[in-house]
């Protein structure tokens, strides 16, 4: 049986090629994902370890609990502690480090790099071993800085150039005195690093005379654990805590591995989708191969082969096909991993240098996935073939689905579909994350149910295309009949395309609806012309609002100041605003009372009011962060949104209890509304600081839209793999269908159907099957998009379903293009058949 199986593989190389390609693509995606994420993780870990080359022991302040339930604090790391650390016998040197956000502008005045990755620090002494100088000298005073070599190259800066920059205050224009290299991960990820002399860094970051950390390097021959022991003896234990550089590197490596797991899982989900789609092709291929060899298998049964042996021979074929596909997929996966690394660089997401990592786990996964998926998909056709009685098979009374089997299939499909719809609908009534798992389960059940029902659905849906197919005469009529001749085969072929389009359509509906909802929220809730915030999301200095008030043309401003307080022992979120002007700058839906904010009168959102049993006019006591208590009155209850929720209080009431008031955002209304000139005026009033963003409502929407578009394009690219696999499935099915119908096609040619007619027949058949899959995919995608939107809408008051008709039309057109392209080779092959040889074919 083993030799027979190998002979069958050799005899059907061309027919199995598409199956090999389908499995190979799925395996390649899995292997490529593992190679890419392992390589990225390895490179980041090695680079992170380099960052600790100059740290054998890190000294950080030890949290000190305060007495009498007051807030604790971190003690200060002073220069004296640095000197004491350096004086320990095993220490070669000790460096005090200071760091903080530093925005540096390019020559166009715009912020360089991502705001969250734009950092600043101190350059220690005349020569800092952490940052080797490539060019220039160390900085001295506030007027001089160093920048990293990657930022200098990206922005075109050289030693001697002046740059505009800001920390958390006025704009500075220091001179670049040097360029350095660094292993800092933020710089590798596209950020920037700016260095000042130590005194300047301490002043700019609000830490005069103190440090964030002390990095100690051991002398040759002294281990990091020995150095740590010496430091713990020499330094006050209630002030500092020590960690070895090895432990820091291990912790960082673990954090990197953990952060990479999300990316790896996301990519593997799409690889799984491609493999899932591929299983339809494999099952289809082996079903057709087995059907073509039914007489041969029956003869084997007649001469003594058991059912198990017949099934085993089919599984051996699947094993060989899976092994070949696994090897090819692994090789292709290494190429995909390398390609993804290059792609990251072109998308301004540079990767650290490092080798491609092909681990034993990756190799094992490729073979397990390739062989297991192929054998599982081939098991059912093999088992079905083994159950055919030898006499019935040899007399060609076989392979027809019985009424009982069709009734069973349709019943199971209906039950799965009904259960899937019911679970999805139930999930839409839940809130937030509670409904995610049920919705995922419902989606899986519904897709399985529709797949099982697809043979039943194929007849009425394909029949609907009959009026169009009649235009093509005999070729169109034959194409329709061929499409419904074997509903199971048509279903398996169409389902592969259906799954890809379901996911693409669902994601598109969700993205479009969310964008519309955010635009609606901005339009309905924000009356301000501009929102001013920090580029890195950190709080603004209260001085920003003062500068904006002094700017010409500004008619109203209000900060949005965050704070926390205790209500009945529970933490509650406070938003401080200018009660006198906030009404001009926003428009919230008031459920009860009035949106009156001032003195002890506050507004609360519905959820907060409900949790405490408050209503308009209710009094409650609040405990501020400084432990002071105050009695407040609810003036009104409002409907929360993504802009604001919680308790809204006047800043005049809140500020006396805040040690350092800071604004997350400042809202601005101007006499002339929004325009480029007004925006320029506001930016100039703030010193054209690269650290501060001035955005109107459209800017906010565009920023969010950019994020959605990036995610959507990534999803399109990943799901394209599933669509490619589906195309291979259509080609495979048509090619084997042409082979099966060689005698029939020869007869059609003999009675007058020309080659063009044969080509047209095969192309129309492909088009009908692809459009059938496309229609099912669009329908399911819209349903899932709606359902997911209902779940999101439970926490997003402005959510509104948007159907992207134009894109859905493009997706349907894509399905048609898939059908036309997939039919090119099978149609050409059918037209070139020799009619006499075809008529004689078995």
mmCIF file of C-alpha atoms in Angstrom, residues 319-588:
data_model
loop_
_atom_site.group_PDB
_atom_site.id
_atom_site.type_symbol
_atom_site.label_atom_id
_atom_site.label_comp_id
_atom_site.label_asym_id
_atom_site.label_seq_id
_atom_site.Cartn_x
_atom_site.Cartn_y
_atom_site.Cartn_z
ATOM 1 C CA UNK A 319 1.776 12.813 4.229
ATOM 2 C CA UNK A 320 4.086 13.040 1.201
ATOM 3 C CA UNK A 321 2.292 16.122 -0.125
ATOM 4 C CA UNK A 322 2.380 17.743 3.344
ATOM 5 C CA UNK A 323 6.080 16.986 3.826
ATOM 6 C CA UNK A 324 6.995 18.499 0.440
ATOM 7 C CA UNK A 325 4.829 21.547 1.184
ATOM 8 C CA UNK A 326 6.383 21.885 4.660
ATOM 9 C CA UNK A 327 9.938 21.952 3.279
ATOM 10 C CA UNK A 328 9.007 24.458 0.583
ATOM 11 C CA UNK A 329 6.997 26.515 3.080
ATOM 12 C CA UNK A 330 9.874 26.639 5.556
ATOM 13 C CA UNK A 331 12.255 27.922 2.876
ATOM 14 C CA UNK A 332 9.683 30.480 1.736
ATOM 15 C CA UNK A 333 9.018 31.427 5.375
ATOM 16 C CA UNK A 334 12.664 32.352 5.906
ATOM 17 C CA UNK A 335 12.332 34.630 2.873
ATOM 18 C CA UNK A 336 9.110 36.133 4.258
ATOM 19 C CA UNK A 337 10.801 36.783 7.610
ATOM 20 C CA UNK A 338 13.655 38.595 5.853
ATOM 21 C CA UNK A 339 11.139 40.519 3.730
ATOM 22 C CA UNK A 340 9.166 41.659 6.773
ATOM 23 C CA UNK A 341 12.371 42.972 8.339
ATOM 24 C CA UNK A 342 13.092 45.017 5.211
ATOM 25 C CA UNK A 343 9.487 46.215 5.058
ATOM 26 C CA UNK A 344 9.680 47.501 8.642
ATOM 27 C CA UNK A 345 12.639 49.643 7.621
ATOM 28 C CA UNK A 346 10.809 51.155 4.638
ATOM 29 C CA UNK A 347 7.816 51.993 6.875
ATOM 30 C CA UNK A 348 9.972 54.179 9.141
ATOM 31 C CA UNK A 349 10.000 51.459 11.788
ATOM 32 C CA UNK A 350 13.685 50.543 11.679
ATOM 33 C CA UNK A 351 14.767 47.232 13.142
ATOM 34 C CA UNK A 352 17.964 46.688 15.107
ATOM 35 C CA UNK A 353 20.681 44.750 13.327
ATOM 36 C CA UNK A 354 20.875 41.027 13.912
ATOM 37 C CA UNK A 355 20.824 37.659 12.137
ATOM 38 C CA UNK A 356 17.690 35.842 10.995
ATOM 39 C CA UNK A 357 16.765 33.349 13.709
ATOM 40 C CA UNK A 358 15.462 29.993 12.450
ATOM 41 C CA UNK A 359 14.924 28.061 15.675
ATOM 42 C CA UNK A 360 14.284 24.306 16.001
ATOM 43 C CA UNK A 361 10.776 25.255 17.127
ATOM 44 C CA UNK A 362 10.177 27.047 13.808
ATOM 45 C CA UNK A 363 11.358 24.019 11.814
ATOM 46 C CA UNK A 364 9.239 21.675 13.924
ATOM 47 C CA UNK A 365 6.180 23.943 13.598
ATOM 48 C CA UNK A 366 6.538 24.010 9.804
ATOM 49 C CA UNK A 367 6.536 20.218 9.537
ATOM 50 C CA UNK A 368 3.806 19.669 12.131
ATOM 51 C CA UNK A 369 1.535 22.272 10.545
ATOM 52 C CA UNK A 370 2.170 21.221 6.946
ATOM 53 C CA UNK A 371 1.802 17.459 7.465
ATOM 54 C CA UNK A 372 -0.953 17.587 10.100
ATOM 55 C CA UNK A 373 -3.211 19.997 8.179
ATOM 56 C CA UNK A 374 -2.835 18.004 4.947
ATOM 57 C CA UNK A 375 -3.509 14.641 6.578
ATOM 58 C CA UNK A 376 -6.516 15.922 8.524
ATOM 59 C CA UNK A 377 -8.022 17.428 5.373
ATOM 60 C CA UNK A 378 -7.431 14.201 3.399
ATOM 61 C CA UNK A 379 -8.767 11.865 6.085
ATOM 62 C CA UNK A 380 -12.476 12.362 5.328
ATOM 63 C CA UNK A 381 -12.177 11.774 1.530
ATOM 64 C CA UNK A 382 -10.052 8.685 2.221
ATOM 65 C CA UNK A 383 -12.525 7.327 4.743
ATOM 66 C CA UNK A 384 -15.438 8.006 2.392
ATOM 67 C CA UNK A 385 -13.678 6.141 -0.439
ATOM 68 C CA UNK A 386 -12.948 3.145 1.755
ATOM 69 C CA UNK A 387 -16.631 2.786 2.637
ATOM 70 C CA UNK A 388 -17.744 2.331 -1.018
ATOM 71 C CA UNK A 389 -18.574 -1.346 -1.702
ATOM 72 C CA UNK A 390 -16.182 -2.814 -4.334
ATOM 73 C CA UNK A 391 -18.974 -4.091 -6.633
ATOM 74 C CA UNK A 392 -20.804 -0.758 -6.571
ATOM 75 C CA UNK A 393 -17.583 1.168 -7.267
ATOM 76 C CA UNK A 394 -16.560 -1.017 -10.217
ATOM 77 C CA UNK A 395 -20.030 -0.655 -11.743
ATOM 78 C CA UNK A 396 -19.819 3.161 -11.328
ATOM 79 C CA UNK A 397 -22.844 3.273 -9.019
ATOM 80 C CA UNK A 398 -21.122 5.435 -6.436
ATOM 81 C CA UNK A 399 -20.051 8.870 -5.320
ATOM 82 C CA UNK A 400 -23.579 10.223 -5.345
ATOM 83 C CA UNK A 401 -24.674 11.831 -2.125
ATOM 84 C CA UNK A 402 -27.622 9.984 -0.679
ATOM 85 C CA UNK A 403 -30.777 11.806 0.379
ATOM 86 C CA UNK A 404 -30.057 10.792 3.964
ATOM 87 C CA UNK A 405 -26.553 12.301 3.902
ATOM 88 C CA UNK A 406 -27.807 15.560 2.373
ATOM 89 C CA UNK A 407 -30.618 15.844 4.939
ATOM 90 C CA UNK A 408 -28.118 15.189 7.738
ATOM 91 C CA UNK A 409 -25.692 17.763 6.323
ATOM 92 C CA UNK A 410 -28.365 20.438 5.896
ATOM 93 C CA UNK A 411 -29.754 19.758 9.379
ATOM 94 C CA UNK A 412 -26.310 20.099 10.965
ATOM 95 C CA UNK A 413 -25.624 23.244 8.938
ATOM 96 C CA UNK A 414 -28.916 24.807 9.995
ATOM 97 C CA UNK A 415 -28.264 23.967 13.669
ATOM 98 C CA UNK A 416 -24.727 25.403 13.591
ATOM 99 C CA UNK A 417 -25.897 28.545 11.758
ATOM 100 C CA UNK A 418 -28.826 29.100 14.118
ATOM 101 C CA UNK A 419 -26.587 28.594 17.160
ATOM 102 C CA UNK A 420 -23.992 30.982 15.703
ATOM 103 C CA UNK A 421 -26.558 33.712 14.990
ATOM 104 C CA UNK A 422 -28.108 33.287 18.449
ATOM 105 C CA UNK A 423 -24.739 33.537 20.253
ATOM 106 C CA UNK A 424 -23.666 36.571 18.173
ATOM 107 C CA UNK A 425 -26.986 38.344 18.840
ATOM 108 C CA UNK A 426 -26.686 37.547 22.550
ATOM 109 C CA UNK A 427 -23.144 38.980 22.557
ATOM 110 C CA UNK A 428 -24.427 42.278 21.088
ATOM 111 C CA UNK A 429 -26.509 42.810 24.232
ATOM 112 C CA UNK A 430 -23.427 42.561 26.466
ATOM 113 C CA UNK A 431 -21.044 45.366 27.357
ATOM 114 C CA UNK A 432 -17.410 45.858 26.334
ATOM 115 C CA UNK A 433 -15.009 42.965 26.760
ATOM 116 C CA UNK A 434 -17.713 40.697 28.261
ATOM 117 C CA UNK A 435 -19.133 40.100 24.795
ATOM 118 C CA UNK A 436 -15.870 39.487 22.933
ATOM 119 C CA UNK A 437 -15.474 35.773 23.688
ATOM 120 C CA UNK A 438 -19.159 34.888 22.996
ATOM 121 C CA UNK A 439 -19.055 36.871 19.765
ATOM 122 C CA UNK A 440 -15.921 35.042 18.624
ATOM 123 C CA UNK A 441 -17.566 31.697 19.423
ATOM 124 C CA UNK A 442 -20.733 32.710 17.582
ATOM 125 C CA UNK A 443 -18.734 33.821 14.545
ATOM 126 C CA UNK A 444 -16.928 30.452 14.351
ATOM 127 C CA UNK A 445 -20.220 28.522 14.690
ATOM 128 C CA UNK A 446 -21.908 30.634 12.010
ATOM 129 C CA UNK A 447 -19.027 30.287 9.529
ATOM 130 C CA UNK A 448 -19.004 26.504 10.045
ATOM 131 C CA UNK A 449 -22.786 26.406 9.645
ATOM 132 C CA UNK A 450 -22.744 28.440 6.434
ATOM 133 C CA UNK A 451 -19.938 26.265 5.066
ATOM 134 C CA UNK A 452 -21.968 23.122 5.773
ATOM 135 C CA UNK A 453 -25.056 24.728 4.180
ATOM 136 C CA UNK A 454 -23.185 26.089 1.166
ATOM 137 C CA UNK A 455 -24.164 23.154 -1.155
ATOM 138 C CA UNK A 456 -27.823 23.879 -0.361
ATOM 139 C CA UNK A 457 -27.347 27.631 -0.853
ATOM 140 C CA UNK A 458 -25.446 27.205 -4.121
ATOM 141 C CA UNK A 459 -28.465 26.169 -6.207
ATOM 142 C CA UNK A 460 -30.764 29.183 -5.556
ATOM 143 C CA UNK A 461 -27.922 31.724 -5.568
ATOM 144 C CA UNK A 462 -26.340 30.407 -8.772
ATOM 145 C CA UNK A 463 -29.807 30.107 -10.324
ATOM 146 C CA UNK A 464 -30.189 33.851 -9.716
ATOM 147 C CA UNK A 465 -27.335 34.377 -12.192
ATOM 148 C CA UNK A 466 -29.170 32.433 -14.928
ATOM 149 C CA UNK A 467 -30.625 35.516 -16.688
ATOM 150 C CA UNK A 468 -27.129 36.983 -17.067
ATOM 151 C CA UNK A 469 -25.622 33.674 -18.201
ATOM 152 C CA UNK A 470 -28.281 33.280 -20.907
ATOM 153 C CA UNK A 471 -26.668 36.201 -22.703
ATOM 154 C CA UNK A 472 -23.696 33.936 -23.403
ATOM 155 C CA UNK A 473 -25.841 31.279 -25.061
ATOM 156 C CA UNK A 474 -24.881 27.621 -24.814
ATOM 157 C CA UNK A 475 -21.614 28.395 -22.945
ATOM 158 C CA UNK A 476 -23.516 30.263 -20.242
ATOM 159 C CA UNK A 477 -26.126 27.525 -19.838
ATOM 160 C CA UNK A 478 -23.442 24.833 -19.578
ATOM 161 C CA UNK A 479 -21.454 26.956 -17.072
ATOM 162 C CA UNK A 480 -24.510 27.244 -14.792
ATOM 163 C CA UNK A 481 -25.216 23.509 -14.991
ATOM 164 C CA UNK A 482 -21.572 22.653 -14.304
ATOM 165 C CA UNK A 483 -21.558 24.979 -11.264
ATOM 166 C CA UNK A 484 -24.425 23.133 -9.577
ATOM 167 C CA UNK A 485 -23.560 19.651 -10.845
ATOM 168 C CA UNK A 486 -21.431 18.913 -7.771
ATOM 169 C CA UNK A 487 -22.692 21.247 -5.025
ATOM 170 C CA UNK A 488 -20.173 19.993 -2.478
ATOM 171 C CA UNK A 489 -17.236 20.775 -4.710
ATOM 172 C CA UNK A 490 -18.667 24.181 -5.598
ATOM 173 C CA UNK A 491 -19.248 24.838 -1.875
ATOM 174 C CA UNK A 492 -15.678 23.936 -0.872
ATOM 175 C CA UNK A 493 -14.225 26.090 -3.669
ATOM 176 C CA UNK A 494 -16.458 29.101 -2.927
ATOM 177 C CA UNK A 495 -15.999 28.816 0.852
ATOM 178 C CA UNK A 496 -12.267 29.433 0.599
ATOM 179 C CA UNK A 497 -12.935 32.815 -1.009
ATOM 180 C CA UNK A 498 -15.914 33.451 1.278
ATOM 181 C CA UNK A 499 -13.806 33.352 4.449
ATOM 182 C CA UNK A 500 -11.237 35.850 3.157
ATOM 183 C CA UNK A 501 -13.920 38.315 2.005
ATOM 184 C CA UNK A 502 -15.894 37.863 5.243
ATOM 185 C CA UNK A 503 -12.934 39.035 7.308
ATOM 186 C CA UNK A 504 -11.980 41.852 4.936
ATOM 187 C CA UNK A 505 -15.559 43.163 4.734
ATOM 188 C CA UNK A 506 -16.126 42.908 8.494
ATOM 189 C CA UNK A 507 -12.927 44.845 9.255
ATOM 190 C CA UNK A 508 -13.812 47.517 6.680
ATOM 191 C CA UNK A 509 -17.326 47.991 8.104
ATOM 192 C CA UNK A 510 -15.905 48.280 11.624
ATOM 193 C CA UNK A 511 -13.166 50.751 10.670
ATOM 194 C CA UNK A 512 -15.527 52.982 8.668
ATOM 195 C CA UNK A 513 -18.158 52.976 11.409
ATOM 196 C CA UNK A 514 -15.641 53.807 14.143
ATOM 197 C CA UNK A 515 -14.189 56.661 12.105
ATOM 198 C CA UNK A 516 -17.649 58.084 11.454
ATOM 199 C CA UNK A 517 -18.494 57.785 15.138
ATOM 200 C CA UNK A 518 -15.337 59.586 16.216
ATOM 201 C CA UNK A 519 -16.001 62.369 13.706
ATOM 202 C CA UNK A 520 -19.545 62.612 15.051
ATOM 203 C CA UNK A 521 -18.307 62.714 18.632
ATOM 204 C CA UNK A 522 -15.851 65.494 17.817
ATOM 205 C CA UNK A 523 -18.505 67.473 15.959
ATOM 206 C CA UNK A 524 -21.199 67.048 18.599
ATOM 207 C CA UNK A 525 -19.176 67.340 21.820
ATOM 208 C CA UNK A 526 -16.477 69.873 20.910
ATOM 209 C CA UNK A 527 -17.366 73.490 20.199
ATOM 210 C CA UNK A 528 -13.779 74.682 20.637
ATOM 211 C CA UNK A 529 -11.806 75.596 17.531
ATOM 212 C CA UNK A 530 -8.526 74.081 18.731
ATOM 213 C CA UNK A 531 -7.199 71.548 21.247
ATOM 214 C CA UNK A 532 -3.652 72.063 22.536
ATOM 215 C CA UNK A 533 -1.705 69.136 24.049
ATOM 216 C CA UNK A 534 1.797 67.730 24.508
ATOM 217 C CA UNK A 535 3.221 65.633 21.670
ATOM 218 C CA UNK A 536 4.066 62.766 24.049
ATOM 219 C CA UNK A 537 0.716 62.761 25.850
ATOM 220 C CA UNK A 538 2.231 64.140 29.071
ATOM 221 C CA UNK A 539 0.595 67.019 30.985
ATOM 222 C CA UNK A 540 0.980 70.628 29.856
ATOM 223 C CA UNK A 541 2.286 73.375 32.076
ATOM 224 C CA UNK A 542 -0.522 75.741 33.261
ATOM 225 C CA UNK A 543 1.587 78.517 31.679
ATOM 226 C CA UNK A 544 0.412 77.292 28.243
ATOM 227 C CA UNK A 545 -3.147 78.450 28.898
ATOM 228 C CA UNK A 546 -1.849 81.807 30.135
ATOM 229 C CA UNK A 547 0.134 82.310 26.918
ATOM 230 C CA UNK A 548 -2.909 81.366 24.815
ATOM 231 C CA UNK A 549 -5.102 83.858 26.673
ATOM 232 C CA UNK A 550 -2.627 86.621 25.821
ATOM 233 C CA UNK A 551 -2.701 85.634 22.147
ATOM 234 C CA UNK A 552 -4.708 87.979 19.918
ATOM 235 C CA UNK A 553 -8.039 86.657 18.674
ATOM 236 C CA UNK A 554 -8.579 84.109 21.467
ATOM 237 C CA UNK A 555 -12.057 84.559 22.968
ATOM 238 C CA UNK A 556 -12.247 81.640 25.423
ATOM 239 C CA UNK A 557 -9.991 78.954 26.884
ATOM 240 C CA UNK A 558 -10.379 76.114 29.343
ATOM 241 C CA UNK A 559 -7.951 73.502 30.582
ATOM 242 C CA UNK A 560 -8.871 69.858 31.096
ATOM 243 C CA UNK A 561 -6.982 69.073 34.279
ATOM 244 C CA UNK A 562 -6.883 65.530 35.637
ATOM 245 C CA UNK A 563 -6.929 64.576 39.312
ATOM 246 C CA UNK A 564 -8.103 61.840 41.638
ATOM 247 C CA UNK A 565 -10.063 61.998 44.872
ATOM 248 C CA UNK A 566 -11.853 59.700 47.310
ATOM 249 C CA UNK A 567 -15.646 59.407 47.482
ATOM 250 C CA UNK A 568 -16.943 56.979 50.112
ATOM 251 C CA UNK A 569 -13.463 55.423 50.205
ATOM 252 C CA UNK A 570 -13.409 54.794 46.442
ATOM 253 C CA UNK A 571 -11.058 56.439 43.920
ATOM 254 C CA UNK A 572 -12.897 58.752 41.531
ATOM 255 C CA UNK A 573 -11.666 60.588 38.441
ATOM 256 C CA UNK A 574 -11.873 64.388 38.469
ATOM 257 C CA UNK A 575 -11.678 66.690 35.452
ATOM 258 C CA UNK A 576 -10.858 70.293 36.291
ATOM 259 C CA UNK A 577 -12.187 72.913 33.840
ATOM 260 C CA UNK A 578 -12.834 76.628 33.691
ATOM 261 C CA UNK A 579 -16.476 76.654 34.739
ATOM 262 C CA UNK A 580 -17.099 80.120 33.284
ATOM 263 C CA UNK A 581 -16.028 79.225 29.728
ATOM 264 C CA UNK A 582 -16.395 75.443 29.467
ATOM 265 C CA UNK A 583 -19.979 75.711 28.246
ATOM 266 C CA UNK A 584 -18.817 77.713 25.197
ATOM 267 C CA UNK A 585 -16.183 75.122 24.303
ATOM 268 C CA UNK A 586 -18.170 71.886 24.632
ATOM 269 C CA UNK A 587 -21.686 70.605 24.184
ATOM 270 C CA UNK A 588 -22.674 67.630 26.321
#
